[in-house]
Amino acid sequence: MATSFDPALVTRAYELALKSYREGGCPIGSVLARDGAIIGEGHNRRVQQGDPIAHGEMDCLRNAGRQRSYAGTTLYTSLSPCMMCAGTIVQFGIPHVVIAENVNFGGNEDFLRSRGVVVDVVGDARCIDLMRRFIAEQPALWNEDIAEE
């Protein structure tokens, strides 16, 4: 059952994914919002910064800075979170995640839901197409990002 989400913030996550793609990185963007206002945003910077933990969601949370509480927040991400990012979502108690696409990569939605996180999957065609194009163009980099040989 879908809950409410802001399509403009899905678009912003897509724009951040596109930015990373244009920089030569993995096209994953993320936005953290509270009451519809952006409090942090980021994109995958693993390649750009040589940082294996700089996934889109992690970059977003770093840029949001210290939060005394994540109550009332929603994390928007252009791609279904990996286990590292899903674990961080659970650890911080982020109550709602909006996933733009899980066609090219998914699997942690049930983990998040089992920990009480409300998960909405949007099926955004822009994000699906961008990730599909990236995987076709850069299969080795994609496998590195998801830690597969």
mmCIF file of N, CA and C in Angstrom:
data_model
loop_
_atom_site.group_PDB
_atom_site.id
_atom_site.type_symbol
_atom_site.label_atom_id
_atom_site.label_comp_id
_atom_site.label_asym_id
_atom_site.label_seq_id
_atom_site.Cartn_x
_atom_site.Cartn_y
_atom_site.Cartn_z
ATOM 1 N N MET A 1 0.835 -1.175 0.000
ATOM 2 C CA MET A 1 0.000 0.000 0.000
ATOM 3 C C MET A 1 0.883 1.243 0.000
ATOM 4 N N ALA A 2 0.688 2.108 -0.950
ATOM 5 C CA ALA A 2 1.502 3.318 -1.076
ATOM 6 C C ALA A 2 1.060 4.369 -0.070
ATOM 7 N N THR A 3 2.009 5.061 0.450
ATOM 8 C CA THR A 3 1.726 6.210 1.300
ATOM 9 C C THR A 3 2.016 7.453 0.472
ATOM 10 N N SER A 4 1.964 8.595 1.092
ATOM 11 C CA SER A 4 2.206 9.813 0.318
ATOM 12 C C SER A 4 3.700 10.059 0.150
ATOM 13 N N PHE A 5 4.039 10.619 -0.995
ATOM 14 C CA PHE A 5 5.409 11.036 -1.257
ATOM 15 C C PHE A 5 5.346 12.220 -2.195
ATOM 16 N N ASP A 6 6.452 12.933 -2.281
ATOM 17 C CA ASP A 6 6.521 14.150 -3.080
ATOM 18 C C ASP A 6 7.220 13.846 -4.412
ATOM 19 N N PRO A 7 6.502 13.900 -5.530
ATOM 20 C CA PRO A 7 7.127 13.623 -6.829
ATOM 21 C C PRO A 7 8.296 14.560 -7.141
ATOM 22 N N ALA A 8 8.269 15.778 -6.630
ATOM 23 C CA ALA A 8 9.376 16.714 -6.861
ATOM 24 C C ALA A 8 10.659 16.209 -6.200
ATOM 25 N N LEU A 9 10.534 15.517 -5.090
ATOM 26 C CA LEU A 9 11.724 14.988 -4.418
ATOM 27 C C LEU A 9 12.235 13.728 -5.104
ATOM 28 N N VAL A 10 11.343 12.977 -5.734
ATOM 29 C CA VAL A 10 11.782 11.866 -6.594
ATOM 30 C C VAL A 10 12.577 12.439 -7.764
ATOM 31 N N THR A 11 12.075 13.521 -8.338
ATOM 32 C CA THR A 11 12.790 14.182 -9.439
ATOM 33 C C THR A 11 14.145 14.674 -8.980
ATOM 34 N N ARG A 12 14.228 15.232 -7.790
ATOM 35 C CA ARG A 12 15.520 15.714 -7.286
ATOM 36 C C ARG A 12 16.505 14.548 -7.113
ATOM 37 N N ALA A 13 16.027 13.411 -6.627
ATOM 38 C CA ALA A 13 16.904 12.237 -6.502
ATOM 39 C C ALA A 13 17.406 11.815 -7.880
ATOM 40 N N TYR A 14 16.537 11.853 -8.884
ATOM 41 C CA TYR A 14 16.940 11.540 -10.256
ATOM 42 C C TYR A 14 18.001 12.531 -10.742
ATOM 43 N N GLU A 15 17.790 13.816 -10.514
ATOM 44 C CA GLU A 15 18.751 14.840 -10.954
ATOM 45 C C GLU A 15 20.125 14.608 -10.329
ATOM 46 N N LEU A 16 20.143 14.210 -9.064
ATOM 47 C CA LEU A 16 21.404 13.931 -8.385
ATOM 48 C C LEU A 16 22.062 12.666 -8.946
ATOM 49 N N ALA A 17 21.260 11.670 -9.303
ATOM 50 C CA ALA A 17 21.795 10.468 -9.943
ATOM 51 C C ALA A 17 22.412 10.823 -11.294
ATOM 52 N N LEU A 18 21.731 11.658 -12.050
ATOM 53 C CA LEU A 18 22.235 12.090 -13.347
ATOM 54 C C LEU A 18 23.539 12.872 -13.187
ATOM 55 N N LYS A 19 23.627 13.679 -12.142
ATOM 56 C CA LYS A 19 24.862 14.426 -11.863
ATOM 57 C C LYS A 19 26.028 13.461 -11.648
ATOM 58 N N SER A 20 25.799 12.427 -10.851
ATOM 59 C CA SER A 20 26.854 11.447 -10.601
ATOM 60 C C SER A 20 27.256 10.733 -11.888
ATOM 61 N N TYR A 21 26.272 10.355 -12.693
ATOM 62 C CA TYR A 21 26.531 9.707 -13.978
ATOM 63 C C TYR A 21 27.418 10.596 -14.849
ATOM 64 N N ARG A 22 27.088 11.879 -14.917
ATOM 65 C CA ARG A 22 27.858 12.818 -15.744
ATOM 66 C C ARG A 22 29.266 13.052 -15.211
ATOM 67 N N GLU A 23 29.474 12.803 -13.917
ATOM 68 C CA GLU A 23 30.805 12.916 -13.306
ATOM 69 C C GLU A 23 31.615 11.632 -13.468
ATOM 70 N N GLY A 24 31.019 10.603 -14.065
ATOM 71 C CA GLY A 24 31.704 9.332 -14.243
ATOM 72 C C GLY A 24 31.471 8.341 -13.128
ATOM 73 N N GLY A 25 30.527 8.655 -12.250
ATOM 74 C CA GLY A 25 30.230 7.775 -11.123
ATOM 75 C C GLY A 25 28.960 6.972 -11.327
ATOM 76 N N CYS A 26 28.598 6.235 -10.308
ATOM 77 C CA CYS A 26 27.382 5.435 -10.325
ATOM 78 C C CYS A 26 26.175 6.352 -10.159
ATOM 79 N N PRO A 27 25.164 6.211 -10.996
ATOM 80 C CA PRO A 27 24.043 7.154 -10.991
ATOM 81 C C PRO A 27 22.997 6.854 -9.919
ATOM 82 N N ILE A 28 23.328 7.255 -8.708
ATOM 83 C CA ILE A 28 22.402 7.064 -7.590
ATOM 84 C C ILE A 28 22.361 8.370 -6.807
ATOM 85 N N GLY A 29 21.148 8.899 -6.645
ATOM 86 C CA GLY A 29 20.953 10.144 -5.915
ATOM 87 C C GLY A 29 19.983 9.939 -4.775
ATOM 88 N N SER A 30 20.102 10.780 -3.760
ATOM 89 C CA SER A 30 19.271 10.627 -2.571
ATOM 90 C C SER A 30 18.982 11.978 -1.941
ATOM 91 N N VAL A 31 17.797 12.071 -1.334
ATOM 92 C CA VAL A 31 17.356 13.296 -0.668
ATOM 93 C C VAL A 31 16.729 12.913 0.666
ATOM 94 N N LEU A 32 17.073 13.629 1.717
ATOM 95 C CA LEU A 32 16.427 13.456 3.020
ATOM 96 C C LEU A 32 15.562 14.683 3.262
ATOM 97 N N ALA A 33 14.289 14.443 3.555
ATOM 98 C CA ALA A 33 13.350 15.545 3.761
ATOM 99 C C ALA A 33 12.605 15.368 5.077
ATOM 100 N N ARG A 34 12.237 16.496 5.641
ATOM 101 C CA ARG A 34 11.367 16.527 6.817
ATOM 102 C C ARG A 34 10.259 17.517 6.516
ATOM 103 N N ASP A 35 9.041 17.054 6.628
ATOM 104 C CA ASP A 35 7.871 17.902 6.329
ATOM 105 C C ASP A 35 7.979 18.553 4.955
ATOM 106 N N GLY A 36 8.492 17.808 3.985
ATOM 107 C CA GLY A 36 8.585 18.288 2.611
ATOM 108 C C GLY A 36 9.771 19.180 2.306
ATOM 109 N N ALA A 37 10.545 19.545 3.327
ATOM 110 C CA ALA A 37 11.718 20.412 3.131
ATOM 111 C C ALA A 37 12.981 19.558 3.106
ATOM 112 N N ILE A 38 13.830 19.808 2.134
ATOM 113 C CA ILE A 38 15.090 19.068 2.026
ATOM 114 C C ILE A 38 16.032 19.483 3.151
ATOM 115 N N ILE A 39 16.533 18.495 3.880
ATOM 116 C CA ILE A 39 17.526 18.776 4.912
ATOM 117 C C ILE A 39 18.897 18.222 4.540
ATOM 118 N N GLY A 40 18.938 17.427 3.476
ATOM 119 C CA GLY A 40 20.209 16.920 2.983
ATOM 120 C C GLY A 40 19.993 16.231 1.658
ATOM 121 N N GLU A 41 21.019 16.252 0.830
ATOM 122 C CA GLU A 41 20.961 15.547 -0.440
ATOM 123 C C GLU A 41 22.370 15.130 -0.823
ATOM 124 N N GLY A 42 22.454 14.133 -1.668
ATOM 125 C CA GLY A 42 23.766 13.671 -2.099
ATOM 126 C C GLY A 42 23.643 12.695 -3.240
ATOM 127 N N HIS A 43 24.790 12.278 -3.731
ATOM 128 C CA HIS A 43 24.811 11.286 -4.795
ATOM 129 C C HIS A 43 26.031 10.400 -4.634
ATOM 130 N N ASN A 44 25.993 9.265 -5.298
ATOM 131 C CA ASN A 44 27.082 8.303 -5.202
ATOM 132 C C ASN A 44 28.379 8.977 -5.661
ATOM 133 N N ARG A 45 29.393 8.932 -4.792
ATOM 134 C CA ARG A 45 30.691 9.554 -5.075
ATOM 135 C C ARG A 45 31.841 8.572 -4.887
ATOM 136 N N ARG A 46 31.537 7.287 -4.984
ATOM 137 C CA ARG A 46 32.588 6.280 -4.789
ATOM 138 C C ARG A 46 33.758 6.492 -5.731
ATOM 139 N N VAL A 47 33.456 6.698 -7.002
ATOM 140 C CA VAL A 47 34.498 6.885 -8.011
ATOM 141 C C VAL A 47 35.152 8.251 -7.833
ATOM 142 N N GLN A 48 34.337 9.276 -7.730
ATOM 143 C CA GLN A 48 34.836 10.638 -7.685
ATOM 144 C C GLN A 48 35.743 10.883 -6.478
ATOM 145 N N GLN A 49 35.423 10.277 -5.330
ATOM 146 C CA GLN A 49 36.208 10.505 -4.115
ATOM 147 C C GLN A 49 37.083 9.317 -3.723
ATOM 148 N N GLY A 50 36.979 8.212 -4.460
ATOM 149 C CA GLY A 50 37.743 7.022 -4.099
ATOM 150 C C GLY A 50 37.334 6.478 -2.739
ATOM 151 N N ASP A 51 36.069 6.658 -2.382
ATOM 152 C CA ASP A 51 35.555 6.296 -1.060
ATOM 153 C C ASP A 51 34.532 5.171 -1.218
ATOM 154 N N PRO A 52 34.835 3.967 -0.746
ATOM 155 C CA PRO A 52 33.931 2.837 -0.954
ATOM 156 C C PRO A 52 32.596 2.962 -0.227
ATOM 157 N N ILE A 53 32.506 3.860 0.729
ATOM 158 C CA ILE A 53 31.275 4.018 1.505
ATOM 159 C C ILE A 53 30.442 5.197 1.005
ATOM 160 N N ALA A 54 30.913 5.917 0.017
ATOM 161 C CA ALA A 54 30.216 7.121 -0.446
ATOM 162 C C ALA A 54 29.076 6.787 -1.409
ATOM 163 N N HIS A 55 28.174 5.933 -0.960
ATOM 164 C CA HIS A 55 26.965 5.641 -1.722
ATOM 165 C C HIS A 55 26.045 6.865 -1.672
ATOM 166 N N GLY A 56 25.058 6.903 -2.537
ATOM 167 C CA GLY A 56 24.171 8.063 -2.608
ATOM 168 C C GLY A 56 23.488 8.373 -1.296
ATOM 169 N N GLU A 57 22.953 7.354 -0.642
ATOM 170 C CA GLU A 57 22.259 7.569 0.626
ATOM 171 C C GLU A 57 23.224 8.027 1.717
ATOM 172 N N MET A 58 24.420 7.447 1.732
ATOM 173 C CA MET A 58 25.413 7.817 2.751
ATOM 174 C C MET A 58 25.872 9.266 2.553
ATOM 175 N N ASP A 59 26.092 9.661 1.292
ATOM 176 C CA ASP A 59 26.477 11.034 0.983
ATOM 177 C C ASP A 59 25.374 11.998 1.414
ATOM 178 N N CYS A 60 24.151 11.638 1.153
ATOM 179 C CA CYS A 60 23.002 12.451 1.554
ATOM 180 C C CYS A 60 22.969 12.636 3.073
ATOM 181 N N LEU A 61 23.112 11.546 3.808
ATOM 182 C CA LEU A 61 23.059 11.628 5.272
ATOM 183 C C LEU A 61 24.229 12.425 5.829
ATOM 184 N N ARG A 62 25.402 12.270 5.237
ATOM 185 C CA ARG A 62 26.544 13.095 5.669
ATOM 186 C C ARG A 62 26.242 14.573 5.458
ATOM 187 N N ASN A 63 25.672 14.892 4.296
ATOM 188 C CA ASN A 63 25.376 16.287 3.979
ATOM 189 C C ASN A 63 24.244 16.858 4.826
ATOM 190 N N ALA A 64 23.363 15.993 5.333
ATOM 191 C CA ALA A 64 22.294 16.452 6.226
ATOM 192 C C ALA A 64 22.852 16.845 7.585
ATOM 193 N N GLY A 65 24.012 16.309 7.913
ATOM 194 C CA GLY A 65 24.626 16.633 9.199
ATOM 195 C C GLY A 65 23.929 15.928 10.354
ATOM 196 N N ARG A 66 24.385 16.245 11.518
ATOM 197 C CA ARG A 66 23.854 15.616 12.726
ATOM 198 C C ARG A 66 22.384 15.965 12.906
ATOM 199 N N GLN A 67 21.592 14.944 13.137
ATOM 200 C CA GLN A 67 20.174 15.118 13.443
ATOM 201 C C GLN A 67 19.936 14.537 14.833
ATOM 202 N N ARG A 68 19.295 15.275 15.670
ATOM 203 C CA ARG A 68 18.981 14.750 16.999
ATOM 204 C C ARG A 68 17.988 13.596 16.900
ATOM 205 N N SER A 69 17.172 13.644 15.871
ATOM 206 C CA SER A 69 16.195 12.592 15.629
ATOM 207 C C SER A 69 15.859 12.579 14.145
ATOM 208 N N TYR A 70 15.549 11.407 13.654
ATOM 209 C CA TYR A 70 15.113 11.276 12.263
ATOM 210 C C TYR A 70 13.601 11.092 12.179
ATOM 211 N N ALA A 71 12.907 11.280 13.299
ATOM 212 C CA ALA A 71 11.444 11.183 13.304
ATOM 213 C C ALA A 71 10.886 12.167 12.282
ATOM 214 N N GLY A 72 9.901 11.721 11.553
ATOM 215 C CA GLY A 72 9.251 12.594 10.577
ATOM 216 C C GLY A 72 10.009 12.793 9.283
ATOM 217 N N THR A 73 11.106 12.050 9.087
ATOM 218 C CA THR A 73 11.880 12.217 7.853
ATOM 219 C C THR A 73 11.494 11.161 6.829
ATOM 220 N N THR A 74 11.761 11.488 5.581
ATOM 221 C CA THR A 74 11.620 10.550 4.473
ATOM 222 C C THR A 74 12.897 10.600 3.667
ATOM 223 N N LEU A 75 13.450 9.441 3.380
ATOM 224 C CA LEU A 75 14.628 9.342 2.530
ATOM 225 C C LEU A 75 14.166 8.920 1.136
ATOM 226 N N TYR A 76 14.465 9.755 0.155
ATOM 227 C CA TYR A 76 14.182 9.458 -1.247
ATOM 228 C C TYR A 76 15.472 8.968 -1.876
ATOM 229 N N THR A 77 15.400 7.874 -2.621
ATOM 230 C CA THR A 77 16.581 7.367 -3.284
ATOM 231 C C THR A 77 16.229 6.902 -4.686
ATOM 232 N N SER A 78 17.120 7.167 -5.625
ATOM 233 C CA SER A 78 16.844 6.820 -7.016
ATOM 234 C C SER A 78 16.896 5.316 -7.261
ATOM 235 N N LEU A 79 17.542 4.566 -6.384
ATOM 236 C CA LEU A 79 17.687 3.121 -6.536
ATOM 237 C C LEU A 79 17.508 2.456 -5.180
ATOM 238 N N SER A 80 16.948 1.264 -5.178
ATOM 239 C CA SER A 80 16.763 0.528 -3.933
ATOM 240 C C SER A 80 18.077 0.454 -3.155
ATOM 241 N N PRO A 81 18.055 0.736 -1.866
ATOM 242 C CA PRO A 81 19.297 0.763 -1.086
ATOM 243 C C PRO A 81 19.966 -0.601 -0.958
ATOM 244 N N CYS A 82 21.290 -0.581 -0.997
ATOM 245 C CA CYS A 82 22.067 -1.786 -0.721
ATOM 246 C C CYS A 82 21.938 -2.110 0.774
ATOM 247 N N MET A 83 22.502 -3.209 1.193
ATOM 248 C CA MET A 83 22.393 -3.596 2.597
ATOM 249 C C MET A 83 23.089 -2.607 3.528
ATOM 250 N N MET A 84 24.220 -2.039 3.110
ATOM 251 C CA MET A 84 24.900 -1.046 3.950
ATOM 252 C C MET A 84 23.985 0.154 4.193
ATOM 253 N N CYS A 85 23.380 0.647 3.124
ATOM 254 C CA CYS A 85 22.515 1.825 3.251
ATOM 255 C C CYS A 85 21.220 1.481 3.971
ATOM 256 N N ALA A 86 20.675 0.301 3.696
ATOM 257 C CA ALA A 86 19.461 -0.139 4.388
ATOM 258 C C ALA A 86 19.724 -0.265 5.892
ATOM 259 N N GLY A 87 20.886 -0.801 6.252
ATOM 260 C CA GLY A 87 21.245 -0.907 7.662
ATOM 261 C C GLY A 87 21.366 0.452 8.324
ATOM 262 N N THR A 88 21.905 1.415 7.604
ATOM 263 C CA THR A 88 22.024 2.772 8.147
ATOM 264 C C THR A 88 20.650 3.402 8.339
ATOM 265 N N ILE A 89 19.756 3.170 7.393
ATOM 266 C CA ILE A 89 18.375 3.665 7.517
ATOM 267 C C ILE A 89 17.740 3.121 8.791
ATOM 268 N N VAL A 90 17.905 1.824 9.025
ATOM 269 C CA VAL A 90 17.355 1.199 10.221
ATOM 270 C C VAL A 90 18.050 1.732 11.473
ATOM 271 N N GLN A 91 19.380 1.818 11.440
ATOM 272 C CA GLN A 91 20.144 2.295 12.592
ATOM 273 C C GLN A 91 19.713 3.688 13.022
ATOM 274 N N PHE A 92 19.488 4.572 12.055
ATOM 275 C CA PHE A 92 19.104 5.954 12.358
ATOM 276 C C PHE A 92 17.613 6.101 12.640
ATOM 277 N N GLY A 93 16.836 5.081 12.368
ATOM 278 C CA GLY A 93 15.405 5.156 12.632
ATOM 279 C C GLY A 93 14.650 6.016 11.631
ATOM 280 N N ILE A 94 15.134 6.061 10.399
ATOM 281 C CA ILE A 94 14.425 6.797 9.351
ATOM 282 C C ILE A 94 13.134 6.022 9.072
ATOM 283 N N PRO A 95 11.966 6.658 9.258
ATOM 284 C CA PRO A 95 10.719 5.903 9.223
ATOM 285 C C PRO A 95 10.133 5.621 7.845
ATOM 286 N N HIS A 96 10.584 6.341 6.819
ATOM 287 C CA HIS A 96 9.944 6.232 5.503
ATOM 288 C C HIS A 96 11.003 6.340 4.413
ATOM 289 N N VAL A 97 10.978 5.412 3.474
ATOM 290 C CA VAL A 97 11.893 5.433 2.341
ATOM 291 C C VAL A 97 11.068 5.362 1.061
ATOM 292 N N VAL A 98 11.377 6.258 0.134
ATOM 293 C CA VAL A 98 10.750 6.257 -1.181
ATOM 294 C C VAL A 98 11.827 5.864 -2.183
ATOM 295 N N ILE A 99 11.607 4.737 -2.852
ATOM 296 C CA ILE A 99 12.562 4.182 -3.805
ATOM 297 C C ILE A 99 12.049 4.473 -5.212
ATOM 298 N N ALA A 100 12.844 5.212 -5.984
ATOM 299 C CA ALA A 100 12.410 5.551 -7.336
ATOM 300 C C ALA A 100 12.373 4.327 -8.233
ATOM 301 N N GLU A 101 13.321 3.407 -8.059
ATOM 302 C CA GLU A 101 13.316 2.192 -8.879
ATOM 303 C C GLU A 101 14.012 1.041 -8.187
ATOM 304 N N ASN A 102 13.457 -0.164 -8.419
ATOM 305 C CA ASN A 102 14.076 -1.385 -7.918
ATOM 306 C C ASN A 102 14.098 -2.479 -8.992
ATOM 307 N N VAL A 103 13.995 -2.060 -10.255
ATOM 308 C CA VAL A 103 14.028 -3.000 -11.376
ATOM 309 C C VAL A 103 15.449 -3.503 -11.611
ATOM 310 N N ASN A 104 16.415 -2.598 -11.605
ATOM 311 C CA ASN A 104 17.808 -2.946 -11.880
ATOM 312 C C ASN A 104 18.545 -3.482 -10.657
ATOM 313 N N PHE A 105 18.062 -3.153 -9.495
ATOM 314 C CA PHE A 105 18.668 -3.624 -8.249
ATOM 315 C C PHE A 105 17.620 -3.492 -7.159
ATOM 316 N N GLY A 106 17.442 -4.541 -6.411
ATOM 317 C CA GLY A 106 16.469 -4.518 -5.322
ATOM 318 C C GLY A 106 16.759 -5.635 -4.363
ATOM 319 N N GLY A 107 15.876 -5.807 -3.446
ATOM 320 C CA GLY A 107 16.027 -6.927 -2.534
ATOM 321 C C GLY A 107 16.026 -6.570 -1.078
ATOM 322 N N ASN A 108 16.261 -5.308 -0.732
ATOM 323 C CA ASN A 108 16.310 -4.943 0.676
ATOM 324 C C ASN A 108 15.026 -4.278 1.160
ATOM 325 N N GLU A 109 14.021 -4.237 0.304
ATOM 326 C CA GLU A 109 12.741 -3.654 0.707
ATOM 327 C C GLU A 109 12.111 -4.451 1.852
ATOM 328 N N ASP A 110 12.143 -5.785 1.746
ATOM 329 C CA ASP A 110 11.566 -6.620 2.801
ATOM 330 C C ASP A 110 12.333 -6.462 4.110
ATOM 331 N N PHE A 111 13.665 -6.351 4.027
ATOM 332 C CA PHE A 111 14.462 -6.105 5.231
ATOM 333 C C PHE A 111 14.018 -4.821 5.914
ATOM 334 N N LEU A 112 13.877 -3.748 5.133
ATOM 335 C CA LEU A 112 13.456 -2.471 5.709
ATOM 336 C C LEU A 112 12.067 -2.588 6.335
ATOM 337 N N ARG A 113 11.149 -3.190 5.599
ATOM 338 C CA ARG A 113 9.777 -3.339 6.117
ATOM 339 C C ARG A 113 9.758 -4.170 7.401
ATOM 340 N N SER A 114 10.604 -5.201 7.458
ATOM 341 C CA SER A 114 10.638 -6.059 8.655
ATOM 342 C C SER A 114 11.133 -5.304 9.881
ATOM 343 N N ARG A 115 11.794 -4.178 9.646
ATOM 344 C CA ARG A 115 12.300 -3.340 10.749
ATOM 345 C C ARG A 115 11.392 -2.126 10.986
ATOM 346 N N GLY A 116 10.203 -2.142 10.386
ATOM 347 C CA GLY A 116 9.219 -1.095 10.646
ATOM 348 C C GLY A 116 9.289 0.123 9.750
ATOM 349 N N VAL A 117 10.134 0.088 8.730
ATOM 350 C CA VAL A 117 10.258 1.212 7.808
ATOM 351 C C VAL A 117 9.139 1.114 6.770
ATOM 352 N N VAL A 118 8.468 2.219 6.526
ATOM 353 C CA VAL A 118 7.481 2.286 5.453
ATOM 354 C C VAL A 118 8.253 2.472 4.152
ATOM 355 N N VAL A 119 8.011 1.593 3.183
ATOM 356 C CA VAL A 119 8.745 1.612 1.919
ATOM 357 C C VAL A 119 7.756 1.779 0.773
ATOM 358 N N ASP A 120 7.986 2.781 -0.046
ATOM 359 C CA ASP A 120 7.223 2.980 -1.274
ATOM 360 C C ASP A 120 8.164 2.832 -2.456
ATOM 361 N N VAL A 121 7.755 2.054 -3.446
ATOM 362 C CA VAL A 121 8.512 1.900 -4.684
ATOM 363 C C VAL A 121 7.719 2.577 -5.789
ATOM 364 N N VAL A 122 8.337 3.575 -6.421
ATOM 365 C CA VAL A 122 7.652 4.440 -7.375
ATOM 366 C C VAL A 122 7.652 3.877 -8.795
ATOM 367 N N GLY A 123 8.724 3.218 -9.207
ATOM 368 C CA GLY A 123 8.837 2.742 -10.585
ATOM 369 C C GLY A 123 9.083 3.870 -11.567
ATOM 370 N N ASP A 124 9.958 4.791 -11.207
ATOM 371 C CA ASP A 124 10.244 5.968 -12.032
ATOM 372 C C ASP A 124 11.031 5.567 -13.287
ATOM 373 N N ALA A 125 10.431 5.802 -14.459
ATOM 374 C CA ALA A 125 11.038 5.381 -15.734
ATOM 375 C C ALA A 125 12.381 6.049 -15.980
ATOM 376 N N ARG A 126 12.544 7.303 -15.564
ATOM 377 C CA ARG A 126 13.830 7.999 -15.772
ATOM 378 C C ARG A 126 14.950 7.293 -15.025
ATOM 379 N N CYS A 127 14.681 6.928 -13.781
ATOM 380 C CA CYS A 127 15.700 6.255 -12.973
ATOM 381 C C CYS A 127 15.989 4.852 -13.494
ATOM 382 N N ILE A 128 14.940 4.142 -13.910
ATOM 383 C CA ILE A 128 15.129 2.800 -14.472
ATOM 384 C C ILE A 128 16.010 2.881 -15.709
ATOM 385 N N ASP A 129 15.694 3.804 -16.609
ATOM 386 C CA ASP A 129 16.449 3.925 -17.859
ATOM 387 C C ASP A 129 17.893 4.349 -17.624
ATOM 388 N N LEU A 130 18.105 5.294 -16.709
ATOM 389 C CA LEU A 130 19.462 5.770 -16.427
ATOM 390 C C LEU A 130 20.319 4.640 -15.857
ATOM 391 N N MET A 131 19.784 3.901 -14.906
ATOM 392 C CA MET A 131 20.555 2.807 -14.305
ATOM 393 C C MET A 131 20.801 1.703 -15.322
ATOM 394 N N ARG A 132 19.823 1.397 -16.138
ATOM 395 C CA ARG A 132 19.988 0.366 -17.175
ATOM 396 C C ARG A 132 21.104 0.769 -18.141
ATOM 397 N N ARG A 133 21.113 2.038 -18.540
ATOM 398 C CA ARG A 133 22.152 2.541 -19.447
ATOM 399 C C ARG A 133 23.528 2.448 -18.784
ATOM 400 N N PHE A 134 23.618 2.854 -17.522
ATOM 401 C CA PHE A 134 24.886 2.800 -16.805
ATOM 402 C C PHE A 134 25.412 1.368 -16.703
ATOM 403 N N ILE A 135 24.548 0.424 -16.337
ATOM 404 C CA ILE A 135 24.980 -0.969 -16.196
ATOM 405 C C ILE A 135 25.489 -1.508 -17.527
ATOM 406 N N ALA A 136 24.826 -1.156 -18.630
ATOM 407 C CA ALA A 136 25.266 -1.603 -19.960
ATOM 408 C C ALA A 136 26.609 -0.979 -20.346
ATOM 409 N N GLU A 137 26.817 0.282 -19.988
ATOM 410 C CA GLU A 137 28.051 0.994 -20.348
ATOM 411 C C GLU A 137 29.219 0.669 -19.429
ATOM 412 N N GLN A 138 28.940 0.430 -18.164
ATOM 413 C CA GLN A 138 29.993 0.270 -17.149
ATOM 414 C C GLN A 138 29.756 -0.974 -16.286
ATOM 415 N N PRO A 139 29.666 -2.168 -16.857
ATOM 416 C CA PRO A 139 29.348 -3.345 -16.040
ATOM 417 C C PRO A 139 30.375 -3.619 -14.933
ATOM 418 N N ALA A 140 31.635 -3.379 -15.192
ATOM 419 C CA ALA A 140 32.655 -3.625 -14.160
ATOM 420 C C ALA A 140 32.498 -2.657 -12.992
ATOM 421 N N LEU A 141 32.240 -1.401 -13.295
ATOM 422 C CA LEU A 141 32.043 -0.413 -12.233
ATOM 423 C C LEU A 141 30.791 -0.711 -11.432
ATOM 424 N N TRP A 142 29.727 -1.132 -12.098
ATOM 425 C CA TRP A 142 28.499 -1.500 -11.397
ATOM 426 C C TRP A 142 28.754 -2.685 -10.483
ATOM 427 N N ASN A 143 29.450 -3.714 -10.969
ATOM 428 C CA ASN A 143 29.737 -4.876 -10.129
ATOM 429 C C ASN A 143 30.608 -4.505 -8.944
ATOM 430 N N GLU A 144 31.521 -3.581 -9.136
ATOM 431 C CA GLU A 144 32.340 -3.087 -8.027
ATOM 432 C C GLU A 144 31.455 -2.399 -6.988
ATOM 433 N N ASP A 145 30.505 -1.601 -7.454
ATOM 434 C CA ASP A 145 29.641 -0.858 -6.533
ATOM 435 C C ASP A 145 28.798 -1.790 -5.675
ATOM 436 N N ILE A 146 28.324 -2.881 -6.252
ATOM 437 C CA ILE A 146 27.493 -3.811 -5.483
ATOM 438 C C ILE A 146 28.294 -4.993 -4.942
ATOM 439 N N ALA A 147 29.623 -4.900 -5.047
ATOM 440 C CA ALA A 147 30.548 -5.899 -4.476
ATOM 441 C C ALA A 147 30.332 -7.290 -5.061
ATOM 442 N N GLU A 148 30.207 -7.331 -6.384
ATOM 443 C CA GLU A 148 30.126 -8.612 -7.078
ATOM 444 C C GLU A 148 31.288 -8.706 -8.044
ATOM 445 N N GLU A 149 31.784 -9.917 -8.247
ATOM 446 C CA GLU A 149 32.912 -10.154 -9.156
ATOM 447 C C GLU A 149 32.446 -10.109 -10.595
#
